Structure formats: C-alpha cells, structure tokens
Amino acid sequence: MNRASIALLFSFLVSASGGLAQEQENFSIEDILSPGFPSNLVSARHSDRIAWIENERGMRNVYTAVPPDYDPVRLTGYLEDDGIDLTSLQISDDGEIVTFIRGHAPNREGWVANPTSNPRGGERVVWGMGTGGGNPWRVVAMQDYELSPDGRWVLYVESGQIYRAPVNSGLRAAEEGGAPFITNYGQNRDPVWSPDGSHVAFISDRGDHSYIGVYDQRSPSITYLSPGVDRDSSPAWSPDGSRVAFIRRPGLPFGSGAERPEGLNESDFPDGLISSTFVGGHTLEIWIADASTGEGQLLWSAPAEEDGFNQIGRIQWQGDHVVFEAEPGNWRHWYSISVDTPTAPLVELTPGEGFVMQTSFSSDGRTLFYSSNHSDIDRRDLWRVPVAGGQSEMITDGDGIETYPATLSSGDKVAILYADARQAQSVAIVPANSGQARVITSLPDRFPRGAHVIPENVTLTA
C-alpha cells in the first residue's frame, strides 16, 4: 500500500469516526434519564381513579388520573432532588384520599437515612392529602401502615401493639396521648380492616402459638377465631365482612428447644416431640371462621407430599373463593378454593410454563388479572382468568411489556405500567377484555426514542 492510499484510508477513518462521534453526541445520559419513572400504581375500589408515584430526575411526587381522558395531575409539590424516598401509596375506596410514606426505611440499627443532613434528623412519616388538590398533611411517624376503607384512619404497629391515627388532622383521635388503639397480650401485628371499616382482624403472636383476633370498634371487644395451640396468620375478610379466612400451621413442638442426647437421630424421637404436623402429616391448613362468634371450620389442607404448598405466605378472599400464590412445581402460580363448595378440588388458575409476576382482581372478585411471561419468555403480557377457574385469556400482545395491573372499579379497563424498546416505563390504560395499551404519561422531548435499538433474540446451540 503506497503513501497516497494510506493517507486516503486514514482520512476516511477520521471522517467516519467523526460522524459516528457526532451521532453519539446527539443525546446525553441526562436525556436518556429524563423521563419520569412511575411505580406504586393503585386504583380506588369504588371509583375509577388511579394514582401512582413518579420519580422524575430525583423529584418524587404523587400523581392521579380519572376518566375519560386520564390526564395525569401532579398532587404533591416535591420539586427538589433531595434523595428522600416516597413509597407505600394507598388510596381510599372512594378515591378521595391518598396516603403515602415519605422517608427511608430504617437500617438494622433503627436509623433513618438523612440525605439532606437535616439537623432534626431523618424521619419516616405517613402523609395524607385529597385527590382534589391542596397541600399534603402530616399524619404520623411510623414504619408501615394500613389505610381504612373510608380514608379516615391509619393503623400501624409499634412495640407489639396496634395504634390508630386520624388521617385528617381535624379528627380527634380517641387514643390521643400515645395509648394503643388495641392493647393485647403478646406481639400483635398485621392489622386488616373489614370492608366497612367497623372491625379489625390481626395476628396476636404468643411465642409458641398465635391467634387471629377480631376487634369490634362499635362495642369494643376482641373475638378470637377458633383459638388453639397452633400458629395462625394471614387474616382475609369475606366481601360482606361476616367471616375471616386464615392460614393455620402447627404450633411449637414441646421438645423443640430441648438439648438432644448425642447419638440420636430425629427419627428416634416420638412423633410431635421435636417436629409437629397435623393429623395426616401436612403442615398447612386454611380455615374460615365467623367474625362475630369465632366459630371456625377447616376449608382446605395442603397435600403432605407437596412441600411447595407449605410455603404459602398470604391468602386473599375474592368473590366466593380463597386465592393464593404457591410454587409446588417449577413455576410460581395462583390457585383458588371455593368457599361455598369446600369439597370442590383446588383449582390452578395460571397453569403452564411461566411466572406470574403481579396481580389485580376485578371489583367483584370474580376475575384475576395478571402479568406473566407465559406467551413470551422475554416479556410480560397481561392476562385474565375467572377466579372460579377456566381458560386464561391474553389481553395484550406484541412487543410491549405490561406489568403491575390495577383494575378499575367499573371493570372495563385496567391501569398498567407499560414499556417497550423505545418507550420508557409509563402509565397506560388497557381495555379489560383485550386491546392495545394507551399510554397516558408523556415522555420529554429530549428523550431520544428514535435512537433506541430494538433488541433481537440470538440463540446459541452448545
């Protein structure tokens, strides 16, 4: 190669690299990160209102939208990148009140992060506000909470007791002065409001066993649901508030804490001394009890030979079925049990090869909406299936990723978080039967949507 050819090649490479560099400089990292990132999508039980938290360049705020246009409205005015978390968004049944936590979760030492170096220290506080506008107001400092259906109160746990705080500062709390709302023996936790807000179900942990208690606010009293020596957890109210379903596991075995003699195996000890099961060998049951009388009955026993069902952590009562998530095989799926027909078999709602990621239920509890990768291992689509069982229907299809469904009360639409190769995660509305997602949040003009490359699968054969 002569000098002229080398010079020509060099000038071409410089020109090409300069053009490539110029193309790369058409957008910056700041441009890529410019869209807001939505999360915590929720919907009201009796109103077609949705709300979500959005992190826009470090500014975390609560947004809301209503039909027919679903134009996003920013409710809060946190307009600085101050590094303070905004989480745990909840909405009242009528959609008039939202509550959220501002502040970080404490570390193992109990310290809350203080990114602004506030001399008063970091704090984690529940705030409330109306969805019609106005300024948010401080409710209470705590770790986690449960908003009442009418949006008037929050429940929270402190030092093993259950407290109540008014959301609206104009309400006078009956327990002003720091007294618990429910004072009870043991470590009490996981309070759950009844659908009408008149009762509270909770777990009362006594160390080697636990009860489900129901507190009646109208005539203050506690009713324990079929109490015994077992470990009861996960209270779930029936839609009419008359009954409660819960999980039951065996209590602490009598000899579990005893020092074991050398040379003996577990099989050498009598049944029930160092490990416990129910009659039949299983270790998990689902019970249903009358919330007023406490009388209960067994609904379902997990198969003793299938350990995956023993890991059930939470149940829900939807319509006339109790539903839960379990992983008896290679995939984590949803199952339902008929309450009215206890002899009916357990129904797997989401069979097939794929993970169910996030779920939501129709307002009548008869339909499960879920996001999964059943049809496309690389993406998440939105599906629906009757809670009583039946054929699943895929609602969305295509190249998008649909996650975190929040069903609207009218039943004809579902709010989701949507993204694809060129669309940053956004809030979208999807018809509940089938159809394309309509994105309701907008991307900044500076976001280089056209510069994104649509990925393609490459399969390598070993």
Protein backbone atom coordinates (compact mmCIF):
# COMPACT_ATOMS: atom_id res chain seq x y z
CA MET A 1 0.00 0.00 0.00
CA ASN A 2 1.52 3.37 -1.07
CA ARG A 3 1.56 6.56 0.96
CA ALA A 4 -1.33 8.07 -1.01
CA SER A 5 -3.54 5.04 -0.27
CA ILE A 6 -2.63 5.12 3.42
CA ALA A 7 -3.41 8.83 3.60
CA LEU A 8 -6.76 8.30 1.87
CA LEU A 9 -7.67 5.42 4.22
CA PHE A 10 -6.66 7.48 7.26
CA SER A 11 -8.76 10.45 6.16
CA PHE A 12 -11.74 8.12 5.60
CA LEU A 13 -11.43 6.58 9.08
CA VAL A 14 -11.17 10.00 10.68
CA SER A 15 -14.21 11.19 8.76
CA ALA A 16 -16.20 8.06 9.68
CA SER A 17 -15.23 8.18 13.33
CA GLY A 18 -16.06 11.86 13.45
CA GLY A 19 -19.50 11.17 12.01
CA LEU A 20 -20.06 8.37 14.50
CA ALA A 21 -18.95 10.56 17.37
CA GLN A 22 -21.26 13.32 16.17
CA GLU A 23 -24.16 10.84 16.02
CA GLN A 24 -23.38 9.61 19.53
CA GLU A 25 -23.29 13.17 20.83
CA ASN A 26 -26.84 13.82 19.68
CA PHE A 27 -28.06 12.79 23.12
CA SER A 28 -26.65 12.57 26.62
CA ILE A 29 -27.05 10.36 29.65
CA GLU A 30 -29.27 13.11 31.08
CA ASP A 31 -31.51 12.80 28.01
CA ILE A 32 -31.79 9.04 28.49
CA LEU A 33 -32.67 9.51 32.17
CA SER A 34 -35.07 12.40 31.59
CA PRO A 35 -38.42 10.51 31.69
CA GLY A 36 -40.20 10.12 34.99
CA PHE A 37 -40.22 6.58 36.39
CA PRO A 38 -43.68 5.56 37.66
CA SER A 39 -44.26 2.99 40.40
CA ASN A 40 -46.73 2.12 43.19
CA LEU A 41 -49.71 2.15 40.79
CA VAL A 42 -53.02 1.84 42.72
CA SER A 43 -56.74 2.13 41.93
CA ALA A 44 -59.74 3.01 44.09
CA ARG A 45 -62.20 0.26 44.96
CA HIS A 46 -65.38 2.26 44.25
CA SER A 47 -64.13 4.92 41.84
CA ASP A 48 -62.32 4.87 38.50
CA ARG A 49 -59.43 6.87 39.90
CA ILE A 50 -55.84 5.75 39.75
CA ALA A 51 -52.77 7.13 41.47
CA TRP A 52 -49.06 6.45 41.30
CA ILE A 53 -45.66 7.69 42.44
CA GLU A 54 -43.29 9.12 39.84
CA ASN A 55 -39.57 9.77 40.18
CA GLU A 56 -38.65 12.49 37.69
CA ARG A 57 -34.93 13.33 37.77
CA GLY A 58 -34.91 12.68 41.51
CA MET A 59 -38.12 14.59 42.26
CA ARG A 60 -40.58 12.11 43.73
CA ASN A 61 -44.27 13.02 43.54
CA VAL A 62 -47.76 11.53 43.65
CA TYR A 63 -49.89 11.72 40.50
CA THR A 64 -53.51 10.84 39.81
CA ALA A 65 -55.80 10.45 36.78
CA VAL A 66 -59.50 9.87 36.11
CA PRO A 67 -61.60 9.04 33.03
CA PRO A 68 -62.39 9.77 30.35
CA ASP A 69 -59.07 11.31 29.31
CA TYR A 70 -56.89 10.11 32.18
CA ASP A 71 -54.78 13.25 32.05
CA PRO A 72 -52.09 12.95 34.76
CA VAL A 73 -52.34 15.50 37.57
CA ARG A 74 -49.47 16.04 39.97
CA LEU A 75 -50.77 16.20 43.54
CA THR A 76 -47.62 16.83 45.58
CA GLY A 77 -45.06 19.57 45.13
CA TYR A 78 -41.72 17.98 45.96
CA LEU A 79 -39.69 19.78 43.31
CA GLU A 80 -36.15 19.14 44.51
CA ASP A 81 -33.88 16.15 44.05
CA ASP A 82 -33.49 15.69 47.80
CA GLY A 83 -32.97 11.91 47.82
CA ILE A 84 -35.93 11.26 50.12
CA ASP A 85 -37.97 8.15 49.30
CA LEU A 86 -41.69 8.23 48.52
CA THR A 87 -43.34 4.82 48.95
CA SER A 88 -46.35 2.82 50.20
CA LEU A 89 -49.03 4.72 48.28
CA GLN A 90 -52.60 3.81 49.30
CA ILE A 91 -55.97 5.20 48.19
CA SER A 92 -59.38 5.27 49.90
CA ASP A 93 -62.26 3.27 48.45
CA ASP A 94 -63.95 6.40 47.08
CA GLY A 95 -60.69 7.73 45.62
CA GLU A 96 -60.89 10.98 47.57
CA ILE A 97 -57.86 10.44 49.85
CA VAL A 98 -54.34 9.19 49.17
CA THR A 99 -51.70 8.41 51.78
CA PHE A 100 -48.01 7.70 51.33
CA ILE A 101 -44.77 7.37 53.28
CA ARG A 102 -42.05 9.97 52.86
CA GLY A 103 -38.71 8.86 54.23
CA HIS A 104 -36.45 5.84 54.09
CA ALA A 105 -36.86 2.50 55.83
CA PRO A 106 -34.63 2.28 58.92
CA ASN A 107 -31.46 0.24 58.86
CA ARG A 108 -30.68 -2.57 61.31
CA GLU A 109 -29.73 -0.01 63.94
CA GLY A 110 -33.04 1.80 63.56
CA TRP A 111 -31.54 4.82 61.83
CA VAL A 112 -33.47 6.52 59.01
CA ALA A 113 -31.34 7.92 56.18
CA ASN A 114 -30.94 11.70 56.23
CA PRO A 115 -29.80 12.66 52.70
CA THR A 116 -30.41 16.39 53.27
CA SER A 117 -28.42 16.45 56.54
CA ASN A 118 -31.44 17.86 58.32
CA PRO A 119 -30.30 18.80 61.86
CA ARG A 120 -33.56 17.32 63.18
CA GLY A 121 -32.55 14.01 61.66
CA GLY A 122 -34.13 11.74 59.08
CA GLU A 123 -37.70 10.59 59.57
CA ARG A 124 -40.21 8.22 58.02
CA VAL A 125 -43.70 9.73 58.05
CA VAL A 126 -47.14 8.94 56.67
CA TRP A 127 -48.65 11.88 54.80
CA GLY A 128 -52.19 12.30 53.51
CA MET A 129 -53.93 14.56 51.03
CA GLY A 130 -57.09 14.91 48.99
CA THR A 131 -57.05 13.93 45.34
CA GLY A 132 -58.93 17.12 44.51
CA GLY A 133 -55.82 19.18 45.27
CA GLY A 134 -54.33 21.13 48.14
CA ASN A 135 -51.29 20.55 50.30
CA PRO A 136 -50.41 17.23 51.95
CA TRP A 137 -50.57 17.00 55.72
CA ARG A 138 -48.52 15.01 58.17
CA VAL A 139 -50.32 12.02 59.71
CA VAL A 140 -47.90 10.04 61.88
CA ALA A 141 -44.29 8.85 62.04
CA MET A 142 -44.08 5.05 61.80
CA GLN A 143 -42.74 2.14 59.72
CA ASP A 144 -45.77 0.74 57.87
CA TYR A 145 -49.50 1.33 57.92
CA GLU A 146 -52.95 0.27 56.73
CA LEU A 147 -55.41 2.90 55.45
CA SER A 148 -59.07 2.46 56.41
CA PRO A 149 -61.56 1.94 53.55
CA ASP A 150 -63.12 5.38 54.13
CA GLY A 151 -59.72 7.08 54.24
CA ARG A 152 -60.22 8.50 57.75
CA TRP A 153 -57.72 6.43 59.75
CA VAL A 154 -54.44 4.56 59.52
CA LEU A 155 -53.43 1.59 61.64
CA TYR A 156 -49.82 0.87 62.49
CA VAL A 157 -47.83 -1.34 64.85
CA GLU A 158 -45.41 -0.16 67.49
CA SER A 159 -43.77 -2.29 70.20
CA GLY A 160 -46.14 -5.18 69.53
CA GLN A 161 -49.34 -3.14 69.93
CA ILE A 162 -51.72 -1.69 67.33
CA TYR A 163 -52.18 2.07 67.12
CA ARG A 164 -54.59 4.27 65.19
CA ALA A 165 -54.04 7.80 63.86
CA PRO A 166 -56.50 10.13 62.12
CA VAL A 167 -55.66 10.92 58.50
CA ASN A 168 -57.49 14.24 58.64
CA SER A 169 -55.94 16.36 61.35
CA GLY A 170 -59.40 17.80 62.04
CA LEU A 171 -60.48 14.47 63.53
CA ARG A 172 -59.85 13.98 67.22
CA ALA A 173 -58.18 10.66 67.91
CA ALA A 174 -59.77 8.80 70.81
CA GLU A 175 -56.35 7.48 71.80
CA GLU A 176 -54.56 10.85 71.99
CA GLY A 177 -51.74 10.75 74.47
CA GLY A 178 -49.99 7.72 72.99
CA ALA A 179 -52.20 4.86 74.18
CA PRO A 180 -52.56 1.94 71.73
CA PHE A 181 -55.80 1.53 69.81
CA ILE A 182 -55.75 -2.19 70.67
CA THR A 183 -53.87 -3.28 73.79
CA ASN A 184 -53.45 -7.02 73.91
CA TYR A 185 -51.15 -9.68 75.34
CA GLY A 186 -48.30 -10.81 73.07
CA GLN A 187 -46.87 -9.30 69.92
CA ASN A 188 -49.76 -8.03 67.81
CA ARG A 189 -49.30 -7.25 64.12
CA ASP A 190 -50.67 -7.27 60.57
CA PRO A 191 -53.96 -5.41 61.20
CA VAL A 192 -56.53 -5.69 58.39
CA TRP A 193 -59.67 -3.53 58.15
CA SER A 194 -63.01 -5.18 57.44
CA PRO A 195 -64.61 -4.00 54.17
CA ASP A 196 -66.85 -1.49 56.00
CA GLY A 197 -64.10 -0.41 58.41
CA SER A 198 -66.03 -1.41 61.55
CA HIS A 199 -63.74 -4.31 62.55
CA VAL A 200 -60.03 -5.03 62.53
CA ALA A 201 -58.54 -8.52 62.20
CA PHE A 202 -54.98 -9.00 63.42
CA ILE A 203 -52.39 -11.58 64.47
CA SER A 204 -51.69 -11.99 68.18
CA ASP A 205 -48.38 -13.83 68.48
CA ARG A 206 -47.82 -15.58 71.81
CA GLY A 207 -44.38 -17.02 71.05
CA ASP A 208 -45.11 -20.73 70.69
CA HIS A 209 -48.52 -20.17 69.07
CA SER A 210 -50.58 -17.34 67.61
CA TYR A 211 -54.24 -16.35 67.28
CA ILE A 212 -56.33 -14.35 64.85
CA GLY A 213 -58.20 -11.70 66.79
CA VAL A 214 -61.11 -9.58 65.56
CA TYR A 215 -61.61 -6.21 67.23
CA ASP A 216 -65.12 -4.71 67.10
CA GLN A 217 -64.96 -0.91 67.19
CA ARG A 218 -68.68 -0.44 67.74
CA SER A 219 -68.75 -2.32 71.04
CA PRO A 220 -65.06 -2.59 71.90
CA SER A 221 -64.23 -6.27 72.26
CA ILE A 222 -61.89 -8.91 70.84
CA THR A 223 -63.09 -12.25 69.47
CA TYR A 224 -60.51 -14.96 68.80
CA LEU A 225 -61.16 -17.18 65.80
CA SER A 226 -61.20 -20.88 66.67
CA PRO A 227 -58.23 -20.45 69.04
CA GLY A 228 -55.94 -23.35 69.86
CA VAL A 229 -52.25 -24.15 70.16
CA ASP A 230 -51.39 -23.61 66.50
CA ARG A 231 -49.82 -20.72 64.59
CA ASP A 232 -52.49 -18.72 62.77
CA SER A 233 -51.69 -15.98 60.25
CA SER A 234 -52.81 -14.04 57.16
CA PRO A 235 -56.38 -12.97 58.07
CA ALA A 236 -58.51 -12.24 54.98
CA TRP A 237 -62.03 -10.78 55.20
CA SER A 238 -65.00 -12.06 53.22
CA PRO A 239 -66.53 -9.41 50.92
CA ASP A 240 -69.50 -8.92 53.28
CA GLY A 241 -67.29 -8.71 56.38
CA SER A 242 -69.02 -11.56 58.20
CA ARG A 243 -66.23 -14.14 58.04
CA VAL A 244 -62.44 -14.33 58.05
CA ALA A 245 -60.20 -16.86 56.33
CA PHE A 246 -56.74 -17.53 57.72
CA ILE A 247 -53.72 -19.83 57.48
CA ARG A 248 -53.07 -22.35 60.25
CA ARG A 249 -49.76 -24.10 60.92
CA PRO A 250 -48.77 -26.40 63.81
CA GLY A 251 -47.59 -24.68 66.97
CA LEU A 252 -44.17 -25.02 68.54
CA PRO A 253 -43.33 -28.68 69.34
CA PHE A 254 -42.97 -29.49 73.04
CA GLY A 255 -39.35 -30.60 72.82
CA SER A 256 -38.06 -28.30 70.09
CA GLY A 257 -35.89 -26.30 72.47
CA ALA A 258 -34.58 -29.22 74.50
CA GLU A 259 -30.97 -30.35 74.29
CA ARG A 260 -30.76 -33.55 72.24
CA PRO A 261 -28.77 -36.53 73.53
CA GLU A 262 -25.78 -37.48 71.43
CA GLY A 263 -26.13 -40.37 69.04
CA LEU A 264 -29.86 -39.95 68.40
CA ASN A 265 -31.38 -39.04 65.06
CA GLU A 266 -34.62 -37.16 64.54
CA SER A 267 -36.35 -40.44 63.64
CA ASP A 268 -35.52 -41.78 67.11
CA PHE A 269 -37.83 -39.29 68.83
CA PRO A 270 -41.60 -39.78 69.24
CA ASP A 271 -43.84 -38.03 66.73
CA GLY A 272 -44.57 -34.46 67.74
CA LEU A 273 -41.71 -34.08 70.22
CA ILE A 274 -39.27 -32.07 68.10
CA SER A 275 -41.35 -31.52 64.95
CA SER A 276 -45.08 -31.14 64.54
CA THR A 277 -47.65 -31.86 61.85
CA PHE A 278 -51.39 -32.09 61.67
CA VAL A 279 -53.13 -35.44 61.55
CA GLY A 280 -52.32 -36.78 58.10
CA GLY A 281 -48.79 -35.40 58.01
CA HIS A 282 -49.50 -31.99 56.46
CA THR A 283 -48.28 -28.71 57.94
CA LEU A 284 -50.63 -26.09 56.50
CA GLU A 285 -54.39 -25.60 56.58
CA ILE A 286 -56.79 -22.84 55.55
CA TRP A 287 -59.64 -22.14 57.95
CA ILE A 288 -62.75 -19.96 57.83
CA ALA A 289 -64.37 -18.53 60.96
CA ASP A 290 -67.37 -16.40 61.84
CA ALA A 291 -66.10 -12.93 62.77
CA SER A 292 -68.76 -12.49 65.48
CA THR A 293 -68.76 -15.86 67.24
CA GLY A 294 -65.25 -17.08 66.43
CA GLU A 295 -66.55 -20.50 65.41
CA GLY A 296 -64.42 -21.91 62.61
CA GLN A 297 -64.06 -24.85 60.30
CA LEU A 298 -61.38 -26.33 58.09
CA LEU A 299 -61.60 -25.32 54.42
CA TRP A 300 -58.53 -26.97 52.90
CA SER A 301 -55.42 -28.95 53.86
CA ALA A 302 -52.20 -28.71 51.89
CA PRO A 303 -51.06 -32.08 50.49
CA ALA A 304 -48.49 -33.60 52.82
CA GLU A 305 -46.41 -34.86 49.92
CA GLU A 306 -46.16 -31.45 48.21
CA ASP A 307 -43.87 -29.10 50.11
CA GLY A 308 -44.49 -26.17 47.74
CA PHE A 309 -47.92 -25.51 49.23
CA ASN A 310 -46.48 -25.33 52.74
CA GLN A 311 -44.69 -22.11 51.80
CA ILE A 312 -47.92 -20.13 51.24
CA GLY A 313 -47.44 -16.80 52.96
CA ARG A 314 -50.66 -14.92 52.26
CA ILE A 315 -54.22 -15.65 51.19
CA GLN A 316 -56.98 -13.41 49.85
CA TRP A 317 -60.76 -13.74 49.81
CA GLN A 318 -62.05 -12.78 46.36
CA GLY A 319 -65.71 -13.25 45.49
CA ASP A 320 -66.67 -16.71 46.72
CA HIS A 321 -63.14 -18.12 46.58
CA VAL A 322 -59.99 -18.04 48.68
CA VAL A 323 -56.98 -17.46 46.42
CA PHE A 324 -53.25 -17.68 46.99
CA GLU A 325 -49.88 -17.94 45.30
CA ALA A 326 -47.78 -21.12 45.57
CA GLU A 327 -44.93 -22.90 43.84
CA PRO A 328 -45.47 -26.67 44.04
CA GLY A 329 -43.65 -27.16 40.73
CA ASN A 330 -41.09 -25.14 38.81
CA TRP A 331 -43.35 -22.11 38.36
CA ARG A 332 -44.99 -19.79 40.86
CA HIS A 333 -48.73 -19.81 40.05
CA TRP A 334 -52.10 -18.81 41.53
CA TYR A 335 -54.72 -21.20 42.93
CA SER A 336 -58.28 -20.90 44.22
CA ILE A 337 -60.59 -22.82 46.55
CA SER A 338 -64.36 -22.50 46.53
CA VAL A 339 -65.75 -21.27 49.84
CA ASP A 340 -69.33 -22.33 49.09
CA THR A 341 -68.27 -25.79 47.92
CA PRO A 342 -65.42 -26.89 50.21
CA THR A 343 -65.39 -30.36 48.65
CA ALA A 344 -64.51 -28.87 45.26
CA PRO A 345 -60.91 -29.54 44.19
CA LEU A 346 -58.15 -26.97 44.30
CA VAL A 347 -58.06 -25.05 41.01
CA GLU A 348 -54.83 -23.91 39.37
CA LEU A 349 -55.67 -20.59 37.74
CA THR A 350 -52.45 -19.91 35.84
CA PRO A 351 -51.07 -23.23 34.52
CA GLY A 352 -48.27 -23.50 32.00
CA GLU A 353 -44.61 -22.61 31.79
CA GLY A 354 -44.23 -19.07 33.02
CA PHE A 355 -44.04 -16.91 36.11
CA VAL A 356 -46.97 -14.84 37.36
CA MET A 357 -45.40 -11.57 38.40
CA GLN A 358 -48.08 -9.10 39.57
CA THR A 359 -51.85 -9.43 40.00
CA SER A 360 -55.07 -7.48 40.48
CA PHE A 361 -58.70 -8.52 40.91
CA SER A 362 -61.92 -7.15 39.48
CA SER A 363 -64.08 -5.19 41.92
CA ASP A 364 -66.47 -8.16 42.29
CA GLY A 365 -63.57 -10.53 42.94
CA ARG A 366 -64.55 -12.86 40.11
CA THR A 367 -61.68 -12.16 37.70
CA LEU A 368 -57.94 -12.35 38.23
CA PHE A 369 -55.79 -10.08 36.07
CA TYR A 370 -52.12 -10.96 36.00
CA SER A 371 -48.84 -10.13 34.29
CA SER A 372 -46.75 -13.09 33.18
CA ASN A 373 -44.30 -14.39 30.58
CA HIS A 374 -46.40 -17.41 29.61
CA SER A 375 -46.53 -16.40 25.94
CA ASP A 376 -43.11 -14.77 25.65
CA ILE A 377 -40.23 -15.68 27.94
CA ASP A 378 -38.60 -12.27 27.36
CA ARG A 379 -41.64 -10.08 28.01
CA ARG A 380 -44.63 -9.69 30.30
CA ASP A 381 -48.17 -9.67 28.92
CA LEU A 382 -51.48 -9.02 30.65
CA TRP A 383 -53.88 -11.95 31.13
CA ARG A 384 -57.26 -12.58 32.71
CA VAL A 385 -58.90 -15.70 34.12
CA PRO A 386 -62.07 -16.41 36.16
CA VAL A 387 -61.27 -16.92 39.84
CA ALA A 388 -63.54 -19.98 39.76
CA GLY A 389 -61.27 -21.46 37.09
CA GLY A 390 -61.36 -21.65 33.32
CA GLN A 391 -59.37 -20.75 30.26
CA SER A 392 -56.93 -17.86 30.62
CA GLU A 393 -57.20 -15.09 28.03
CA MET A 394 -54.28 -12.95 26.91
CA ILE A 395 -55.38 -9.30 26.91
CA THR A 396 -52.28 -7.71 25.42
CA ASP A 397 -49.91 -8.97 22.75
CA GLY A 398 -46.98 -7.57 20.82
CA ASP A 399 -43.60 -6.16 21.73
CA GLY A 400 -44.62 -4.25 24.85
CA ILE A 401 -44.04 -5.16 28.49
CA GLU A 402 -47.18 -4.87 30.63
CA THR A 403 -46.81 -5.11 34.42
CA TYR A 404 -48.40 -4.12 37.75
CA PRO A 405 -52.11 -4.19 36.78
CA ALA A 406 -54.56 -2.08 38.81
CA THR A 407 -58.17 -2.89 37.90
CA LEU A 408 -60.62 -0.01 37.67
CA SER A 409 -63.83 -0.31 39.70
CA SER A 410 -66.10 -0.14 36.64
CA GLY A 411 -64.46 -3.31 35.38
CA ASP A 412 -63.99 -2.23 31.77
CA LYS A 413 -60.36 -1.06 31.98
CA VAL A 414 -57.10 -1.91 33.70
CA ALA A 415 -54.30 0.51 34.50
CA ILE A 416 -50.80 -0.89 33.99
CA LEU A 417 -47.14 0.08 33.79
CA TYR A 418 -46.05 -0.21 30.16
CA ALA A 419 -42.68 -0.16 28.40
CA ASP A 420 -41.12 -1.29 25.15
CA ALA A 421 -37.78 -0.92 23.37
CA ARG A 422 -38.38 2.77 22.67
CA GLN A 423 -40.91 3.69 25.35
CA ALA A 424 -39.63 4.26 28.87
CA GLN A 425 -41.82 2.80 31.60
CA SER A 426 -45.10 4.71 31.63
CA VAL A 427 -48.64 4.51 32.96
CA ALA A 428 -51.14 3.12 30.46
CA ILE A 429 -54.80 2.10 30.24
CA VAL A 430 -55.88 -1.19 28.66
CA PRO A 431 -59.40 -2.48 27.88
CA ALA A 432 -60.23 -5.28 30.31
CA ASN A 433 -61.24 -7.66 27.51
CA SER A 434 -58.41 -7.13 25.01
CA GLY A 435 -56.71 -4.36 23.13
CA GLN A 436 -53.67 -2.16 22.90
CA ALA A 437 -52.28 -0.19 25.80
CA ARG A 438 -52.89 3.57 25.64
CA VAL A 439 -50.03 5.40 27.34
CA ILE A 440 -51.30 8.36 29.37
CA THR A 441 -47.98 9.75 30.61
CA SER A 442 -45.73 11.63 28.19
CA LEU A 443 -42.01 11.46 27.52
CA PRO A 444 -39.88 14.62 27.49
CA ASP A 445 -38.98 15.99 24.06
CA ARG A 446 -35.31 15.46 24.86
CA PHE A 447 -35.76 11.69 25.29
CA PRO A 448 -34.07 10.05 22.24
CA ARG A 449 -36.74 7.50 21.47
CA GLY A 450 -35.61 7.04 17.86
CA ALA A 451 -32.03 6.31 18.89
CA HIS A 452 -33.01 3.16 20.75
CA VAL A 453 -32.31 -0.14 19.03
CA ILE A 454 -34.93 -2.88 19.11
CA PRO A 455 -33.19 -5.98 20.53
CA GLU A 456 -33.36 -9.33 18.78
CA ASN A 457 -33.02 -12.77 20.33
CA VAL A 458 -29.89 -14.71 19.48
CA THR A 459 -29.96 -18.43 20.30
CA LEU A 460 -26.65 -20.24 20.60
CA THR A 461 -26.53 -24.01 20.32
CA ALA A 462 -23.97 -25.63 22.57
